[in-house]
Amino acid sequence: MKRFEIAVGIIRNQNAEIFLAQRSAGSHMANMWEFPGGKIEQGETPEQALERELMEEVGITPTGFSLFEKQEHQFPDRHVSLWFFLVEQWDGEPWGKEGQPSRWVAQQALEPEQFPPANAPVIAKLQQTA
Ligand SMILES: Nc1nc2c([nH]c(=O)n2[C@@H]2O[C@H](COP(=O)(O)OP(=O)(O)OP(=O)(O)O)[C@@H](O)[C@H]2O)c(=O)[nH]1
Ligand SMILES: [Mg+2]
């Protein structure tokens, strides 16, 4: 069984909107919406992986963020440990740097069924703490 540690950024602006990206057609959980992020590499802390992935995927440098939730999820073919960081300050303006569709969505309008199943608990928590 493959195991992955993943760092993702819940990028939230002052209007309580969250920046989402769409997963590419050939990827795991293809075409679902996601919080940008990716695999923590060997020797990296989760925070360092977050900074690297957000620059690679959406072109921002997070400057103010904290761990919001850690979630374990068992998929049929893999186990993932997800570190969800709430990112409220950054340098730059996020965009779909790898060509992926992206959009800002009001936090209260996030629909868990549009995300990988591992995201449901963290979306519920976000909407409760608004
Ligand atoms: N980025 C991201 N991945 C998520 C989320 N929820 C979730 O279950 N995942 C899963 O966590 C893993 C993230 O890996 P990734 O494909 O983004 O990894 P990566 O950016 O390093 O890509 P690469 O492997 O192509 O280099 C995938 O298995 C994905 O399905 C989420 O909200 N954001
Ligand atoms: Mg990724």
Coordinates of C-alpha atoms and ligand atoms in Angstrom, one line a residue:
M1 CA 0.0 0.0 0.0
K2 CA 1.4 3.4 -1.0
R3 CA 1.5 6.0 1.7
F4 CA 1.8 9.8 1.1
E5 CA 2.2 12.8 3.3
I6 CA 0.5 15.8 1.7
A7 CA 0.7 19.6 2.5
V8 CA -2.2 21.7 1.2
G9 CA -3.1 25.4 1.5
I10 CA -6.6 26.6 2.3
I11 CA -6.0 30.1 0.8
R12 CA -8.6 32.4 2.3
N13 CA -9.0 36.1 1.4
Q14 CA -10.5 38.9 3.4
N15 CA -13.9 38.3 1.8
A16 CA -13.9 34.8 3.2
E17 CA -13.4 33.3 -0.2
I18 CA -11.2 30.3 -0.8
F19 CA -9.0 29.7 -3.8
L20 CA -9.6 26.3 -5.5
A21 CA -7.9 24.5 -8.3
Q22 CA -9.1 21.7 -10.5
R23 CA -7.2 18.4 -10.6
S24 CA -6.0 17.4 -14.0
A25 CA -7.6 14.8 -16.1
G26 CA -5.0 12.1 -15.7
S27 CA -4.3 12.5 -11.9
H28 CA -5.6 10.7 -8.8
M29 CA -9.1 12.1 -8.1
A30 CA -9.1 13.6 -11.6
N31 CA -11.3 16.7 -12.3
M32 CA -12.2 17.1 -8.6
W33 CA -11.6 20.5 -7.0
E34 CA -8.9 20.8 -4.5
F35 CA -6.9 23.0 -2.2
P36 CA -3.6 23.5 -3.9
G37 CA -0.7 21.4 -2.6
G38 CA 1.2 18.2 -3.0
K39 CA 3.5 15.6 -1.6
I40 CA 5.9 16.3 1.2
E41 CA 9.4 15.3 0.0
Q42 CA 12.0 13.5 2.0
G43 CA 13.8 16.0 4.3
E44 CA 11.1 18.6 4.0
T45 CA 8.9 19.8 6.8
P46 CA 5.2 20.1 6.1
E47 CA 5.6 23.9 6.2
Q48 CA 8.5 23.8 3.6
A49 CA 6.5 21.6 1.4
L50 CA 3.5 24.0 1.6
E51 CA 5.7 26.9 0.6
R52 CA 7.2 25.0 -2.4
E53 CA 4.0 23.6 -3.6
L54 CA 2.1 26.9 -3.5
M55 CA 4.9 28.5 -5.5
E56 CA 5.0 25.7 -8.0
E57 CA 1.2 25.4 -8.5
V58 CA -0.3 28.8 -7.9
G59 CA 2.7 31.3 -7.8
I60 CA 2.3 32.6 -4.3
T61 CA 4.6 32.7 -1.2
P62 CA 2.6 32.1 1.9
T63 CA 3.6 34.5 4.7
G64 CA 0.9 33.9 7.3
F65 CA -0.4 30.4 7.9
S66 CA -1.1 27.8 10.5
L67 CA -2.1 24.2 10.7
F68 CA -5.9 24.0 10.7
E69 CA -6.4 20.2 10.6
K70 CA -4.6 17.0 10.0
Q71 CA -6.6 14.2 8.3
E72 CA -5.8 10.6 7.6
H73 CA -7.6 9.0 4.7
Q74 CA -7.6 5.5 3.3
F75 CA -8.3 5.4 -0.5
P76 CA -8.7 2.0 -2.2
D77 CA -5.1 2.1 -3.5
R78 CA -3.3 4.5 -1.1
H79 CA -3.2 6.0 2.4
V80 CA -2.8 9.8 2.6
S81 CA -2.0 12.0 5.6
L82 CA -3.1 15.5 4.8
W83 CA -1.8 18.6 6.5
F84 CA -4.4 21.3 5.9
F85 CA -2.9 24.8 6.5
L86 CA -5.1 27.9 6.6
V87 CA -3.2 30.5 4.6
E88 CA -4.5 34.1 5.2
Q89 CA -1.4 36.1 4.2
W90 CA 0.7 35.7 1.1
D91 CA 2.9 37.5 -1.5
G92 CA 1.6 37.5 -5.1
E93 CA -1.7 36.7 -6.5
P94 CA -2.8 33.0 -6.9
W95 CA -3.4 31.7 -10.4
G96 CA -3.4 28.4 -12.2
K97 CA 0.3 28.4 -13.0
E98 CA 0.3 24.8 -14.3
G99 CA -2.6 25.5 -16.6
Q100 CA -5.2 24.2 -14.2
P101 CA -8.6 25.9 -14.0
S102 CA -9.0 27.8 -10.8
R103 CA -11.6 30.0 -9.0
W104 CA -12.4 31.8 -5.8
V105 CA -15.5 30.4 -3.9
A106 CA -17.2 31.7 -0.8
Q107 CA -16.3 29.5 2.1
Q108 CA -19.9 28.9 2.9
A109 CA -20.6 27.8 -0.7
L110 CA -18.0 25.0 -0.8
E111 CA -19.6 21.7 -1.8
P112 CA -17.8 18.7 -0.3
E113 CA -18.9 16.4 -3.0
Q114 CA -16.8 18.4 -5.5
F115 CA -13.6 17.5 -3.6
P116 CA -11.8 14.2 -2.8
P117 CA -13.6 12.4 0.0
A118 CA -10.8 13.1 2.4
N119 CA -11.7 16.8 2.4
A120 CA -15.2 16.5 3.8
P121 CA -14.3 16.8 7.5
V122 CA -12.1 19.8 7.0
I123 CA -14.8 21.6 4.9
A124 CA -17.3 21.0 7.6
K125 CA -15.0 22.4 10.2
L126 CA -14.3 25.5 8.0
Q127 CA -18.0 26.2 7.6
Q128 CA -18.7 25.7 11.3
T129 CA -16.0 28.1 12.5
A130 CA -16.9 30.9 10.0
Ligands
LIG1 N1 -3.5 18.9 -3.4 C1 -4.5 18.3 -2.9 N2 -4.4 16.9 -2.8 C2 -5.5 16.3 -2.2 C3 -6.5 17.0 -1.6 N3 -7.4 16.1 -1.0 C4 -6.9 14.9 -1.3 O1 -7.4 13.8 -0.9 N4 -5.7 15.0 -2.0 C5 -4.9 13.8 -2.4 O2 -3.6 14.0 -2.0 C6 -2.7 13.7 -3.0 C7 -2.0 15.0 -3.4 O3 -1.1 14.7 -4.3 P1 -0.8 15.7 -5.6 O4 -1.3 15.0 -6.8 O5 -1.4 17.1 -5.4 O6 0.7 15.7 -5.5 P2 1.8 16.6 -6.2 O7 1.3 18.0 -6.3 O8 3.1 16.4 -5.4 O9 1.8 16.0 -7.6 P3 2.8 15.1 -8.4 O10 2.7 13.7 -7.7 O11 2.2 15.0 -9.8 O12 4.2 15.7 -8.3 C8 -3.5 13.1 -4.1 O13 -3.6 11.7 -3.9 C9 -4.8 13.7 -3.9 O14 -5.9 13.0 -4.5 C10 -6.6 18.5 -1.7 O15 -7.5 19.2 -1.2 N5 -5.5 19.0 -2.3
MG2 MG -0.6 18.9 -6.3

